[in-house]
C-alpha cells in the first residue's frame, strides 16, 4: 500500500526492502502504475498485449514441444525403481490427462467479450484508492458468484501479459502465458536447441510440479484429475526410503524439480530437428570450418579466419525471381570480403543467411549482400535486391568455406 502513496512514503518502503536486500533500485512511478493495472484488469491488458506483441505461431510450436517433453517424461517414469507398478500407471495417466493452456484464452480476440468481463467494475476518475478497492470488491463478488456455477475449465487463472508459467494442482493443467513465449525463453526464429534450453526447461519444470511434494508432505504425486474427479493415488514411502541416501530433508525438492525438468527436456528434444544432417550439404570445395551439434541440429556453423562463407540454391527452388540475363541454374549468397562484412568465426551462418528448417528441408531467407549469378558473357554479377527479397525462401543446395 505504501508504494502507491506519494514519494516520501514510497521511499520508506524502498529503504525497508533495500535493507533486506530484496530491492536495490526503486521502481519508477509509471512501472508501478502499469503493474497495478495489469493486476487489477489482467484480461484487458492481456488483450492489448497479444494483439500487438504476440506471435500466434508460437502456440503450435510450443504445443509440439510439450508433446515431446511429456513423452520423454513418461519414458523416464517407467525406469524409476522407487515407483510401484500401480503408481507408474497412475502417474502416466496424470501426464496424459494434463491440460495445456498456451498463450492466451481465445476470447481476448473479441473486444466485446473482454469488455463484458469488466462491465460491473466501476472506475472513479481522479480517485485512485476508491477505484482500486472497488475493483477488489467486485473481484471477490465474482469469485463468490462462481461458487454456485458449473466449473469453467477453460477459464484462465492468470492473464497473458506475464513472464511466468504455472501448474494448477486443482485442475491438473499447465499454463504458459504469452508474456513468457518471448526471447530469451522462446522465438520461432531460434534454433530448436535454444527453444528447448529456454522455454523447454520451463515446460519440464511445470510438468514436474504435478509430481512434487508441496501440496502434501506425506503424499508425493498425490492428485490426479480423472473424469473431473480428484483422486489420491500414491504413497510416498518408497520415495522417502530411497531419498534418505540423497537428502537430509525434502526441503531440497525444488532443486530436484529443476534438475528433473532439465533431464526431461533434454530427453524430449528432437535429435534430428526434423531436417537432414546439414553436414550432408557441405560443398566439395569447402575447407576448414567450425561447427557444433553434428546431427541435423547443426548450429553455429562458421568458417575459419580468412575463409569466405557462402551458400548456393537453384533458381527453380527459390521464391526469388531469376534475373533475365542469368544463364546458370544456381544463385550464390556470400559474405563477400570486399564489402567489409564479418567472416570466419565472427559469422553465424543461421542468422546471417536466415537458414530455417521446414518440411524436412533447409531454406535460406536472407540475402544480406544480394545474390551472385553468372550472365551470358560468363561474368559473375550481383543481383543486389537484398531488401525486397528478404523473407523469400530458397531451398539450400550447399554451403562452403573457401579460402579468400
mmCIF file of C-alpha atoms in Angstrom:
data_model
loop_
_atom_site.group_PDB
_atom_site.id
_atom_site.type_symbol
_atom_site.label_atom_id
_atom_site.label_comp_id
_atom_site.label_asym_id
_atom_site.label_seq_id
_atom_site.Cartn_x
_atom_site.Cartn_y
_atom_site.Cartn_z
ATOM 1 C CA UNK A 1 0.000 0.000 0.000
ATOM 2 C CA UNK A 2 2.847 2.413 0.845
ATOM 3 C CA UNK A 3 4.201 2.102 -2.688
ATOM 4 C CA UNK A 4 1.007 3.702 -4.012
ATOM 5 C CA UNK A 5 1.407 6.792 -1.822
ATOM 6 C CA UNK A 6 3.448 9.923 -2.733
ATOM 7 C CA UNK A 7 7.225 9.648 -2.910
ATOM 8 C CA UNK A 8 8.094 10.318 0.780
ATOM 9 C CA UNK A 9 6.010 7.275 1.786
ATOM 10 C CA UNK A 10 7.160 5.137 -1.147
ATOM 11 C CA UNK A 11 10.771 5.912 -0.228
ATOM 12 C CA UNK A 12 10.189 4.499 3.253
ATOM 13 C CA UNK A 13 9.136 1.083 1.938
ATOM 14 C CA UNK A 14 12.013 1.148 -0.546
ATOM 15 C CA UNK A 15 14.537 1.698 2.259
ATOM 16 C CA UNK A 16 12.984 -1.205 4.159
ATOM 17 C CA UNK A 17 13.252 -3.610 1.213
ATOM 18 C CA UNK A 18 16.765 -2.378 0.417
ATOM 19 C CA UNK A 19 17.837 -3.215 3.968
ATOM 20 C CA UNK A 20 16.513 -6.745 3.437
ATOM 21 C CA UNK A 21 18.380 -6.959 0.101
ATOM 22 C CA UNK A 22 15.063 -7.508 -1.688
ATOM 23 C CA UNK A 23 15.234 -4.346 -3.794
ATOM 24 C CA UNK A 24 18.318 -2.328 -4.780
ATOM 25 C CA UNK A 25 16.746 0.186 -7.164
ATOM 26 C CA UNK A 26 13.454 1.982 -6.578
ATOM 27 C CA UNK A 27 10.957 1.359 -9.359
ATOM 28 C CA UNK A 28 9.785 4.405 -11.264
ATOM 29 C CA UNK A 29 6.184 5.504 -10.803
ATOM 30 C CA UNK A 30 4.980 4.526 -14.276
ATOM 31 C CA UNK A 31 6.250 0.991 -13.758
ATOM 32 C CA UNK A 32 4.207 0.649 -10.597
ATOM 33 C CA UNK A 33 1.121 2.007 -12.362
ATOM 34 C CA UNK A 34 1.431 -0.468 -15.231
ATOM 35 C CA UNK A 35 1.995 -3.346 -12.801
ATOM 36 C CA UNK A 36 -1.042 -2.349 -10.757
ATOM 37 C CA UNK A 37 -3.420 -2.086 -13.718
ATOM 38 C CA UNK A 38 -2.125 -5.408 -15.067
ATOM 39 C CA UNK A 39 -3.015 -6.904 -11.693
ATOM 40 C CA UNK A 40 -6.450 -5.275 -11.427
ATOM 41 C CA UNK A 41 -7.518 -5.791 -15.067
ATOM 42 C CA UNK A 42 -5.340 -8.678 -16.323
ATOM 43 C CA UNK A 43 -7.512 -9.679 -19.262
ATOM 44 C CA UNK A 44 -7.880 -6.104 -20.517
ATOM 45 C CA UNK A 45 -4.115 -5.537 -20.589
ATOM 46 C CA UNK A 46 -3.622 -9.051 -21.980
ATOM 47 C CA UNK A 47 -5.933 -8.345 -24.918
ATOM 48 C CA UNK A 48 -3.828 -5.321 -25.868
ATOM 49 C CA UNK A 49 -0.581 -7.218 -25.346
ATOM 50 C CA UNK A 50 -1.404 -10.238 -27.510
ATOM 51 C CA UNK A 51 -2.776 -8.017 -30.270
ATOM 52 C CA UNK A 52 0.435 -6.005 -30.523
ATOM 53 C CA UNK A 53 3.229 -8.283 -29.346
ATOM 54 C CA UNK A 54 2.346 -11.988 -29.547
ATOM 55 C CA UNK A 55 3.462 -14.243 -32.380
ATOM 56 C CA UNK A 56 0.475 -16.542 -32.829
ATOM 57 C CA UNK A 57 2.619 -19.219 -34.498
ATOM 58 C CA UNK A 58 4.102 -19.836 -31.059
ATOM 59 C CA UNK A 59 1.009 -21.764 -29.949
ATOM 60 C CA UNK A 60 1.507 -24.602 -32.424
ATOM 61 C CA UNK A 61 5.259 -24.893 -31.923
ATOM 62 C CA UNK A 62 5.005 -24.889 -28.127
ATOM 63 C CA UNK A 63 2.211 -27.492 -28.348
ATOM 64 C CA UNK A 64 4.606 -29.763 -30.245
ATOM 65 C CA UNK A 65 7.372 -29.157 -27.709
ATOM 66 C CA UNK A 66 5.044 -30.028 -24.815
ATOM 67 C CA UNK A 67 4.056 -33.293 -26.507
ATOM 68 C CA UNK A 68 7.697 -34.305 -26.971
ATOM 69 C CA UNK A 69 8.638 -33.416 -23.395
ATOM 70 C CA UNK A 70 5.598 -35.236 -21.978
ATOM 71 C CA UNK A 71 6.520 -38.353 -23.949
ATOM 72 C CA UNK A 72 10.021 -38.125 -22.527
ATOM 73 C CA UNK A 73 8.652 -37.673 -19.004
ATOM 74 C CA UNK A 74 6.600 -40.857 -19.286
ATOM 75 C CA UNK A 75 9.610 -42.745 -20.668
ATOM 76 C CA UNK A 76 11.674 -41.668 -17.652
ATOM 77 C CA UNK A 77 8.910 -42.603 -15.197
ATOM 78 C CA UNK A 78 8.908 -46.274 -16.121
ATOM 79 C CA UNK A 79 12.631 -46.569 -15.340
ATOM 80 C CA UNK A 80 12.301 -45.421 -11.697
ATOM 81 C CA UNK A 81 12.681 -48.362 -9.308
ATOM 82 C CA UNK A 82 11.260 -46.459 -6.310
ATOM 83 C CA UNK A 83 7.842 -46.260 -8.012
ATOM 84 C CA UNK A 84 5.460 -49.191 -7.771
ATOM 85 C CA UNK A 85 3.848 -50.578 -10.901
ATOM 86 C CA UNK A 86 0.469 -49.148 -9.890
ATOM 87 C CA UNK A 87 1.966 -45.729 -9.181
ATOM 88 C CA UNK A 88 3.668 -45.637 -12.571
ATOM 89 C CA UNK A 89 0.345 -46.334 -14.258
ATOM 90 C CA UNK A 90 -1.411 -43.547 -12.342
ATOM 91 C CA UNK A 91 1.460 -41.138 -12.982
ATOM 92 C CA UNK A 92 1.371 -41.897 -16.700
ATOM 93 C CA UNK A 93 -2.366 -41.273 -16.707
ATOM 94 C CA UNK A 94 -1.864 -37.983 -14.868
ATOM 95 C CA UNK A 95 0.549 -36.755 -17.552
ATOM 96 C CA UNK A 96 -1.816 -37.812 -20.329
ATOM 97 C CA UNK A 97 -4.717 -36.024 -18.583
ATOM 98 C CA UNK A 98 -2.703 -32.815 -18.104
ATOM 99 C CA UNK A 99 -4.458 -29.916 -19.835
ATOM 100 C CA UNK A 100 -2.441 -27.280 -21.698
ATOM 101 C CA UNK A 101 -3.155 -23.571 -21.895
ATOM 102 C CA UNK A 102 -0.800 -21.701 -24.189
ATOM 103 C CA UNK A 103 -0.585 -18.000 -24.971
ATOM 104 C CA UNK A 104 -3.989 -16.627 -24.023
ATOM 105 C CA UNK A 105 -7.716 -17.509 -23.931
ATOM 106 C CA UNK A 106 -9.336 -17.145 -27.351
ATOM 107 C CA UNK A 107 -11.975 -14.671 -26.187
ATOM 108 C CA UNK A 108 -9.294 -11.975 -25.872
ATOM 109 C CA UNK A 109 -9.618 -11.572 -29.646
ATOM 110 C CA UNK A 110 -13.185 -10.315 -29.102
ATOM 111 C CA UNK A 111 -13.256 -6.767 -27.629
ATOM 112 C CA UNK A 112 -16.916 -7.150 -26.674
ATOM 113 C CA UNK A 113 -16.162 -10.272 -24.633
ATOM 114 C CA UNK A 114 -13.287 -8.542 -22.846
ATOM 115 C CA UNK A 115 -15.466 -5.514 -22.066
ATOM 116 C CA UNK A 116 -18.173 -7.810 -20.711
ATOM 117 C CA UNK A 117 -15.714 -9.209 -18.171
ATOM 118 C CA UNK A 118 -15.394 -5.759 -16.590
ATOM 119 C CA UNK A 119 -18.920 -4.428 -17.099
ATOM 120 C CA UNK A 120 -19.640 -4.485 -13.349
ATOM 121 C CA UNK A 121 -16.365 -2.775 -12.406
ATOM 122 C CA UNK A 122 -16.590 0.911 -11.517
ATOM 123 C CA UNK A 123 -13.866 3.469 -12.219
ATOM 124 C CA UNK A 124 -13.828 6.693 -10.193
ATOM 125 C CA UNK A 125 -11.820 9.257 -12.214
ATOM 126 C CA UNK A 126 -9.379 11.151 -10.024
ATOM 127 C CA UNK A 127 -9.894 8.780 -7.083
ATOM 128 C CA UNK A 128 -7.250 6.066 -7.205
ATOM 129 C CA UNK A 129 -7.957 4.297 -3.922
ATOM 130 C CA UNK A 130 -11.714 4.312 -4.386
ATOM 131 C CA UNK A 131 -11.234 2.740 -7.818
ATOM 132 C CA UNK A 132 -8.707 0.216 -6.518
ATOM 133 C CA UNK A 133 -10.873 -1.052 -3.670
ATOM 134 C CA UNK A 134 -13.930 -1.030 -5.905
ATOM 135 C CA UNK A 135 -12.086 -3.422 -8.205
ATOM 136 C CA UNK A 136 -11.032 -5.634 -5.281
ATOM 137 C CA UNK A 137 -14.606 -5.774 -4.024
ATOM 138 C CA UNK A 138 -16.051 -6.657 -7.431
ATOM 139 C CA UNK A 139 -13.399 -9.319 -7.998
ATOM 140 C CA UNK A 140 -14.368 -11.035 -4.732
ATOM 141 C CA UNK A 141 -18.054 -10.828 -5.691
ATOM 142 C CA UNK A 142 -17.280 -12.551 -8.981
ATOM 143 C CA UNK A 143 -15.411 -15.317 -7.156
ATOM 144 C CA UNK A 144 -18.316 -15.891 -4.766
ATOM 145 C CA UNK A 145 -20.857 -15.939 -7.601
ATOM 146 C CA UNK A 146 -18.903 -18.651 -9.412
ATOM 147 C CA UNK A 147 -19.142 -20.959 -6.394
ATOM 148 C CA UNK A 148 -22.695 -21.951 -7.340
ATOM 149 C CA UNK A 149 -21.970 -22.222 -11.065
ATOM 150 C CA UNK A 150 -20.554 -25.158 -13.049
ATOM 151 C CA UNK A 151 -16.761 -25.090 -13.194
ATOM 152 C CA UNK A 152 -15.482 -23.358 -16.320
ATOM 153 C CA UNK A 153 -12.426 -25.436 -17.197
ATOM 154 C CA UNK A 154 -11.486 -23.037 -19.992
ATOM 155 C CA UNK A 155 -11.098 -20.152 -17.561
ATOM 156 C CA UNK A 156 -7.547 -18.896 -17.076
ATOM 157 C CA UNK A 157 -6.229 -18.322 -13.551
ATOM 158 C CA UNK A 158 -3.840 -15.613 -14.808
ATOM 159 C CA UNK A 159 -3.552 -13.042 -17.566
ATOM 160 C CA UNK A 160 -1.418 -13.381 -20.680
ATOM 161 C CA UNK A 161 0.844 -10.359 -20.110
ATOM 162 C CA UNK A 162 3.042 -12.210 -17.626
ATOM 163 C CA UNK A 163 6.580 -13.560 -17.801
ATOM 164 C CA UNK A 164 5.718 -16.649 -15.790
ATOM 165 C CA UNK A 165 4.293 -20.157 -16.076
ATOM 166 C CA UNK A 166 2.082 -22.252 -13.819
ATOM 167 C CA UNK A 167 0.941 -25.713 -12.845
ATOM 168 C CA UNK A 168 -2.529 -25.875 -11.267
ATOM 169 C CA UNK A 169 -2.925 -28.953 -8.995
ATOM 170 C CA UNK A 170 -6.694 -28.448 -8.688
ATOM 171 C CA UNK A 171 -7.243 -28.782 -12.435
ATOM 172 C CA UNK A 172 -4.069 -30.673 -13.414
ATOM 173 C CA UNK A 173 -3.160 -28.137 -16.080
ATOM 174 C CA UNK A 174 -0.040 -26.312 -17.214
ATOM 175 C CA UNK A 175 -0.252 -22.667 -18.284
ATOM 176 C CA UNK A 176 2.212 -20.709 -20.414
ATOM 177 C CA UNK A 177 1.109 -17.067 -20.857
ATOM 178 C CA UNK A 178 2.052 -15.112 -23.974
ATOM 179 C CA UNK A 179 4.473 -12.996 -21.950
ATOM 180 C CA UNK A 180 6.900 -15.875 -21.413
ATOM 181 C CA UNK A 181 6.750 -17.034 -25.041
ATOM 182 C CA UNK A 182 9.229 -14.321 -25.991
ATOM 183 C CA UNK A 183 13.017 -14.058 -26.206
ATOM 184 C CA UNK A 184 15.065 -15.092 -24.288
ATOM 185 C CA UNK A 185 12.822 -18.040 -23.466
ATOM 186 C CA UNK A 186 11.399 -18.643 -26.934
ATOM 187 C CA UNK A 187 11.327 -17.428 -30.529
ATOM 188 C CA UNK A 188 10.192 -19.100 -33.719
ATOM 189 C CA UNK A 189 13.463 -17.857 -35.221
ATOM 190 C CA UNK A 190 15.598 -19.575 -32.563
ATOM 191 C CA UNK A 191 17.148 -22.965 -33.348
ATOM 192 C CA UNK A 192 15.392 -25.851 -31.589
ATOM 193 C CA UNK A 193 18.331 -26.239 -29.216
ATOM 194 C CA UNK A 194 17.761 -22.725 -27.838
ATOM 195 C CA UNK A 195 13.992 -23.136 -27.524
ATOM 196 C CA UNK A 196 14.343 -26.459 -25.691
ATOM 197 C CA UNK A 197 17.035 -24.927 -23.487
ATOM 198 C CA UNK A 198 14.764 -21.946 -22.775
ATOM 199 C CA UNK A 199 11.003 -22.472 -22.678
ATOM 200 C CA UNK A 200 11.566 -26.241 -22.862
ATOM 201 C CA UNK A 201 13.088 -26.289 -19.380
ATOM 202 C CA UNK A 202 10.144 -24.216 -18.115
ATOM 203 C CA UNK A 203 7.748 -26.763 -19.650
ATOM 204 C CA UNK A 204 9.605 -29.634 -17.980
ATOM 205 C CA UNK A 205 9.599 -27.707 -14.711
ATOM 206 C CA UNK A 206 5.827 -27.171 -14.736
ATOM 207 C CA UNK A 207 5.082 -30.787 -15.699
ATOM 208 C CA UNK A 208 7.293 -31.961 -12.839
ATOM 209 C CA UNK A 209 5.346 -29.701 -10.432
ATOM 210 C CA UNK A 210 2.496 -32.154 -10.901
ATOM 211 C CA UNK A 211 4.608 -34.690 -9.023
ATOM 212 C CA UNK A 212 6.198 -32.644 -6.250
ATOM 213 C CA UNK A 213 5.513 -32.668 -2.513
ATOM 214 C CA UNK A 214 4.322 -29.109 -1.954
ATOM 215 C CA UNK A 215 0.623 -29.997 -1.562
ATOM 216 C CA UNK A 216 1.096 -32.788 0.954
ATOM 217 C CA UNK A 217 4.351 -33.720 2.665
ATOM 218 C CA UNK A 218 3.051 -37.235 3.327
ATOM 219 C CA UNK A 219 1.805 -37.951 -0.171
ATOM 220 C CA UNK A 220 4.015 -37.480 -3.215
ATOM 221 C CA UNK A 221 2.442 -37.165 -6.659
ATOM 222 C CA UNK A 222 -0.807 -37.225 -4.755
ATOM 223 C CA UNK A 223 -3.512 -35.814 -7.008
ATOM 224 C CA UNK A 224 -4.880 -36.768 -10.382
ATOM 225 C CA UNK A 225 -7.961 -35.429 -12.105
ATOM 226 C CA UNK A 226 -9.897 -38.178 -13.916
ATOM 227 C CA UNK A 227 -13.366 -37.545 -15.259
ATOM 228 C CA UNK A 228 -13.370 -34.219 -13.366
ATOM 229 C CA UNK A 229 -12.793 -36.000 -10.041
ATOM 230 C CA UNK A 230 -9.677 -35.736 -7.883
ATOM 231 C CA UNK A 231 -8.082 -38.994 -6.714
ATOM 232 C CA UNK A 232 -5.304 -39.668 -4.197
ATOM 233 C CA UNK A 233 -3.200 -42.445 -5.620
ATOM 234 C CA UNK A 234 0.307 -42.674 -4.285
ATOM 235 C CA UNK A 235 2.120 -43.316 -1.036
ATOM 236 C CA UNK A 236 5.416 -41.522 -0.597
ATOM 237 C CA UNK A 237 7.083 -44.239 1.486
ATOM 238 C CA UNK A 238 9.198 -45.752 -1.342
ATOM 239 C CA UNK A 239 10.464 -42.284 -2.247
ATOM 240 C CA UNK A 240 11.302 -41.289 1.329
ATOM 241 C CA UNK A 241 13.152 -44.553 1.859
ATOM 242 C CA UNK A 242 15.201 -44.038 -1.300
ATOM 243 C CA UNK A 243 15.838 -40.359 -0.626
ATOM 244 C CA UNK A 244 17.464 -40.961 2.779
ATOM 245 C CA UNK A 245 20.685 -41.683 0.971
ATOM 246 C CA UNK A 246 20.491 -38.469 -1.003
ATOM 247 C CA UNK A 247 18.816 -35.774 1.115
ATOM 248 C CA UNK A 248 18.829 -34.639 4.710
ATOM 249 C CA UNK A 249 15.296 -33.333 4.218
ATOM 250 C CA UNK A 250 12.724 -32.786 1.498
ATOM 251 C CA UNK A 251 13.355 -29.037 1.533
ATOM 252 C CA UNK A 252 15.623 -29.604 -1.474
ATOM 253 C CA UNK A 253 12.712 -30.897 -3.524
ATOM 254 C CA UNK A 254 12.592 -27.721 -5.610
ATOM 255 C CA UNK A 255 16.238 -28.174 -6.588
ATOM 256 C CA UNK A 256 15.457 -31.723 -7.672
ATOM 257 C CA UNK A 257 12.427 -30.373 -9.505
ATOM 258 C CA UNK A 258 14.636 -28.090 -11.606
ATOM 259 C CA UNK A 259 17.164 -30.840 -12.326
ATOM 260 C CA UNK A 260 14.373 -33.252 -13.242
ATOM 261 C CA UNK A 261 12.856 -30.682 -15.580
ATOM 262 C CA UNK A 262 16.208 -30.252 -17.322
ATOM 263 C CA UNK A 263 16.617 -34.025 -17.717
ATOM 264 C CA UNK A 264 13.099 -34.376 -19.086
ATOM 265 C CA UNK A 265 13.630 -31.508 -21.521
ATOM 266 C CA UNK A 266 16.961 -32.758 -22.842
ATOM 267 C CA UNK A 267 15.463 -36.212 -23.318
ATOM 268 C CA UNK A 268 12.447 -34.766 -25.102
ATOM 269 C CA UNK A 269 14.317 -32.509 -27.513
ATOM 270 C CA UNK A 270 14.273 -33.886 -31.069
ATOM 271 C CA UNK A 271 17.732 -35.011 -32.160
ATOM 272 C CA UNK A 272 17.139 -34.563 -35.872
ATOM 273 C CA UNK A 273 15.338 -31.180 -35.819
ATOM 274 C CA UNK A 274 13.119 -32.741 -38.494
ATOM 275 C CA UNK A 275 15.758 -31.891 -41.097
ATOM 276 C CA UNK A 276 18.634 -33.860 -42.650
ATOM 277 C CA UNK A 277 22.135 -33.517 -41.267
ATOM 278 C CA UNK A 278 23.478 -30.190 -42.516
ATOM 279 C CA UNK A 279 26.907 -31.801 -42.908
ATOM 280 C CA UNK A 280 25.479 -33.599 -45.948
ATOM 281 C CA UNK A 281 25.074 -30.173 -47.586
ATOM 282 C CA UNK A 282 28.772 -29.320 -47.345
ATOM 283 C CA UNK A 283 30.261 -28.261 -50.693
ATOM 284 C CA UNK A 284 33.108 -30.305 -52.214
ATOM 285 C CA UNK A 285 35.450 -27.298 -52.231
ATOM 286 C CA UNK A 286 34.792 -26.479 -48.600
ATOM 287 C CA UNK A 287 37.823 -26.353 -46.323
ATOM 288 C CA UNK A 288 38.230 -25.704 -42.609
ATOM 289 C CA UNK A 289 35.191 -24.794 -40.572
ATOM 290 C CA UNK A 290 33.893 -24.773 -37.036
ATOM 291 C CA UNK A 291 30.613 -26.389 -36.055
ATOM 292 C CA UNK A 292 28.629 -27.788 -33.168
ATOM 293 C CA UNK A 293 25.949 -30.484 -32.906
ATOM 294 C CA UNK A 294 26.855 -32.876 -35.691
ATOM 295 C CA UNK A 295 23.293 -34.177 -36.092
ATOM 296 C CA UNK A 296 20.548 -32.491 -38.093
ATOM 297 C CA UNK A 297 20.537 -29.828 -35.363
ATOM 298 C CA UNK A 298 23.898 -28.477 -36.598
ATOM 299 C CA UNK A 299 24.265 -24.918 -35.327
ATOM 300 C CA UNK A 300 26.939 -22.232 -35.093
ATOM 301 C CA UNK A 301 28.465 -23.323 -38.386
ATOM 302 C CA UNK A 302 31.296 -20.918 -39.219
ATOM 303 C CA UNK A 303 34.388 -20.707 -41.393
ATOM 304 C CA UNK A 304 37.880 -20.213 -40.039
ATOM 305 C CA UNK A 305 39.509 -16.812 -40.384
ATOM 306 C CA UNK A 306 40.346 -15.783 -43.983
ATOM 307 C CA UNK A 307 37.741 -18.184 -45.345
ATOM 308 C CA UNK A 308 34.680 -16.912 -47.185
ATOM 309 C CA UNK A 309 31.293 -18.352 -46.330
ATOM 310 C CA UNK A 310 28.650 -18.800 -49.000
ATOM 311 C CA UNK A 311 25.568 -20.875 -49.736
ATOM 312 C CA UNK A 312 24.011 -21.929 -53.049
ATOM 313 C CA UNK A 313 20.481 -22.555 -54.265
ATOM 314 C CA UNK A 314 18.709 -23.359 -57.518
ATOM 315 C CA UNK A 315 16.564 -20.652 -59.075
ATOM 316 C CA UNK A 316 13.952 -23.337 -59.758
ATOM 317 C CA UNK A 317 13.672 -23.939 -55.996
ATOM 318 C CA UNK A 318 13.528 -20.286 -54.996
ATOM 319 C CA UNK A 319 10.817 -17.697 -54.447
ATOM 320 C CA UNK A 320 13.274 -15.066 -55.711
ATOM 321 C CA UNK A 321 12.785 -14.154 -59.379
ATOM 322 C CA UNK A 322 15.711 -15.194 -61.587
ATOM 323 C CA UNK A 323 17.417 -12.245 -63.394
ATOM 324 C CA UNK A 324 16.712 -12.118 -67.143
ATOM 325 C CA UNK A 325 20.416 -12.317 -68.062
ATOM 326 C CA UNK A 326 21.173 -15.268 -65.775
ATOM 327 C CA UNK A 327 22.297 -18.383 -67.682
ATOM 328 C CA UNK A 328 23.180 -20.608 -64.720
ATOM 329 C CA UNK A 329 20.808 -22.755 -62.680
ATOM 330 C CA UNK A 330 22.367 -21.588 -59.435
ATOM 331 C CA UNK A 331 22.416 -18.455 -57.328
ATOM 332 C CA UNK A 332 25.073 -17.753 -54.691
ATOM 333 C CA UNK A 333 24.821 -15.795 -51.452
ATOM 334 C CA UNK A 334 28.143 -14.845 -49.930
ATOM 335 C CA UNK A 335 29.830 -12.798 -47.207
ATOM 336 C CA UNK A 336 31.980 -11.052 -49.881
ATOM 337 C CA UNK A 337 35.160 -9.817 -48.232
ATOM 338 C CA UNK A 338 35.363 -6.550 -50.192
ATOM 339 C CA UNK A 339 32.125 -5.407 -48.539
ATOM 340 C CA UNK A 340 33.773 -5.432 -45.110
ATOM 341 C CA UNK A 341 31.272 -7.906 -43.714
ATOM 342 C CA UNK A 342 32.184 -10.301 -40.886
ATOM 343 C CA UNK A 343 33.924 -13.510 -41.944
ATOM 344 C CA UNK A 344 35.294 -16.604 -40.298
ATOM 345 C CA UNK A 345 34.419 -17.194 -36.647
ATOM 346 C CA UNK A 346 32.565 -13.867 -36.447
ATOM 347 C CA UNK A 347 29.653 -15.009 -38.592
ATOM 348 C CA UNK A 348 26.680 -17.113 -37.538
ATOM 349 C CA UNK A 349 25.501 -18.792 -40.739
ATOM 350 C CA UNK A 350 21.990 -19.417 -39.438
ATOM 351 C CA UNK A 351 21.199 -15.825 -38.544
ATOM 352 C CA UNK A 352 23.271 -14.225 -41.351
ATOM 353 C CA UNK A 353 21.575 -16.178 -44.144
ATOM 354 C CA UNK A 354 18.305 -16.722 -42.259
ATOM 355 C CA UNK A 355 18.514 -20.512 -42.575
ATOM 356 C CA UNK A 356 15.345 -22.275 -41.421
ATOM 357 C CA UNK A 357 14.001 -25.826 -41.438
ATOM 358 C CA UNK A 358 10.606 -26.573 -42.995
ATOM 359 C CA UNK A 359 9.110 -29.859 -44.172
ATOM 360 C CA UNK A 360 12.413 -31.707 -43.717
ATOM 361 C CA UNK A 361 14.294 -29.218 -45.900
ATOM 362 C CA UNK A 362 16.708 -26.351 -45.228
ATOM 363 C CA UNK A 363 15.886 -22.920 -46.676
ATOM 364 C CA UNK A 364 17.692 -19.578 -46.948
ATOM 365 C CA UNK A 365 15.549 -16.489 -46.247
ATOM 366 C CA UNK A 366 18.083 -13.630 -46.097
ATOM 367 C CA UNK A 367 20.296 -12.173 -48.839
ATOM 368 C CA UNK A 368 22.434 -9.586 -46.963
ATOM 369 C CA UNK A 369 24.639 -8.564 -49.922
ATOM 370 C CA UNK A 370 22.385 -9.633 -52.765
ATOM 371 C CA UNK A 371 22.728 -12.726 -54.964
ATOM 372 C CA UNK A 372 25.697 -13.595 -57.187
ATOM 373 C CA UNK A 373 24.887 -15.163 -60.580
ATOM 374 C CA UNK A 374 26.525 -15.794 -63.982
ATOM 375 C CA UNK A 375 25.383 -13.823 -67.056
ATOM 376 C CA UNK A 376 25.538 -14.873 -70.718
ATOM 377 C CA UNK A 377 29.008 -13.339 -71.034
ATOM 378 C CA UNK A 378 30.454 -15.619 -68.374
ATOM 379 C CA UNK A 379 30.769 -12.832 -65.807
ATOM 380 C CA UNK A 380 29.541 -13.025 -62.246
ATOM 381 C CA UNK A 381 27.151 -10.202 -61.381
ATOM 382 C CA UNK A 382 25.498 -9.141 -58.164
ATOM 383 C CA UNK A 383 21.700 -9.182 -58.189
ATOM 384 C CA UNK A 384 21.554 -6.625 -55.358
ATOM 385 C CA UNK A 385 17.939 -6.809 -54.204
ATOM 386 C CA UNK A 386 18.620 -7.871 -50.645
ATOM 387 C CA UNK A 387 15.841 -5.774 -49.097
ATOM 388 C CA UNK A 388 12.950 -6.749 -51.371
ATOM 389 C CA UNK A 389 13.930 -10.434 -51.294
ATOM 390 C CA UNK A 390 14.274 -10.795 -47.538
ATOM 391 C CA UNK A 391 11.883 -13.433 -46.271
ATOM 392 C CA UNK A 392 11.613 -15.220 -49.617
ATOM 393 C CA UNK A 393 12.634 -18.854 -49.322
ATOM 394 C CA UNK A 394 15.316 -20.569 -51.402
ATOM 395 C CA UNK A 395 15.977 -24.276 -50.862
ATOM 396 C CA UNK A 396 19.566 -24.729 -49.672
ATOM 397 C CA UNK A 397 21.712 -26.793 -52.055
ATOM 398 C CA UNK A 398 25.072 -26.486 -50.304
ATOM 399 C CA UNK A 399 27.278 -24.389 -48.066
ATOM 400 C CA UNK A 400 31.027 -23.878 -48.348
ATOM 401 C CA UNK A 401 34.021 -22.346 -46.640
ATOM 402 C CA UNK A 402 36.553 -21.360 -49.308
ATOM 403 C CA UNK A 403 39.915 -19.647 -48.958
ATOM 404 C CA UNK A 404 39.504 -15.933 -49.623
#
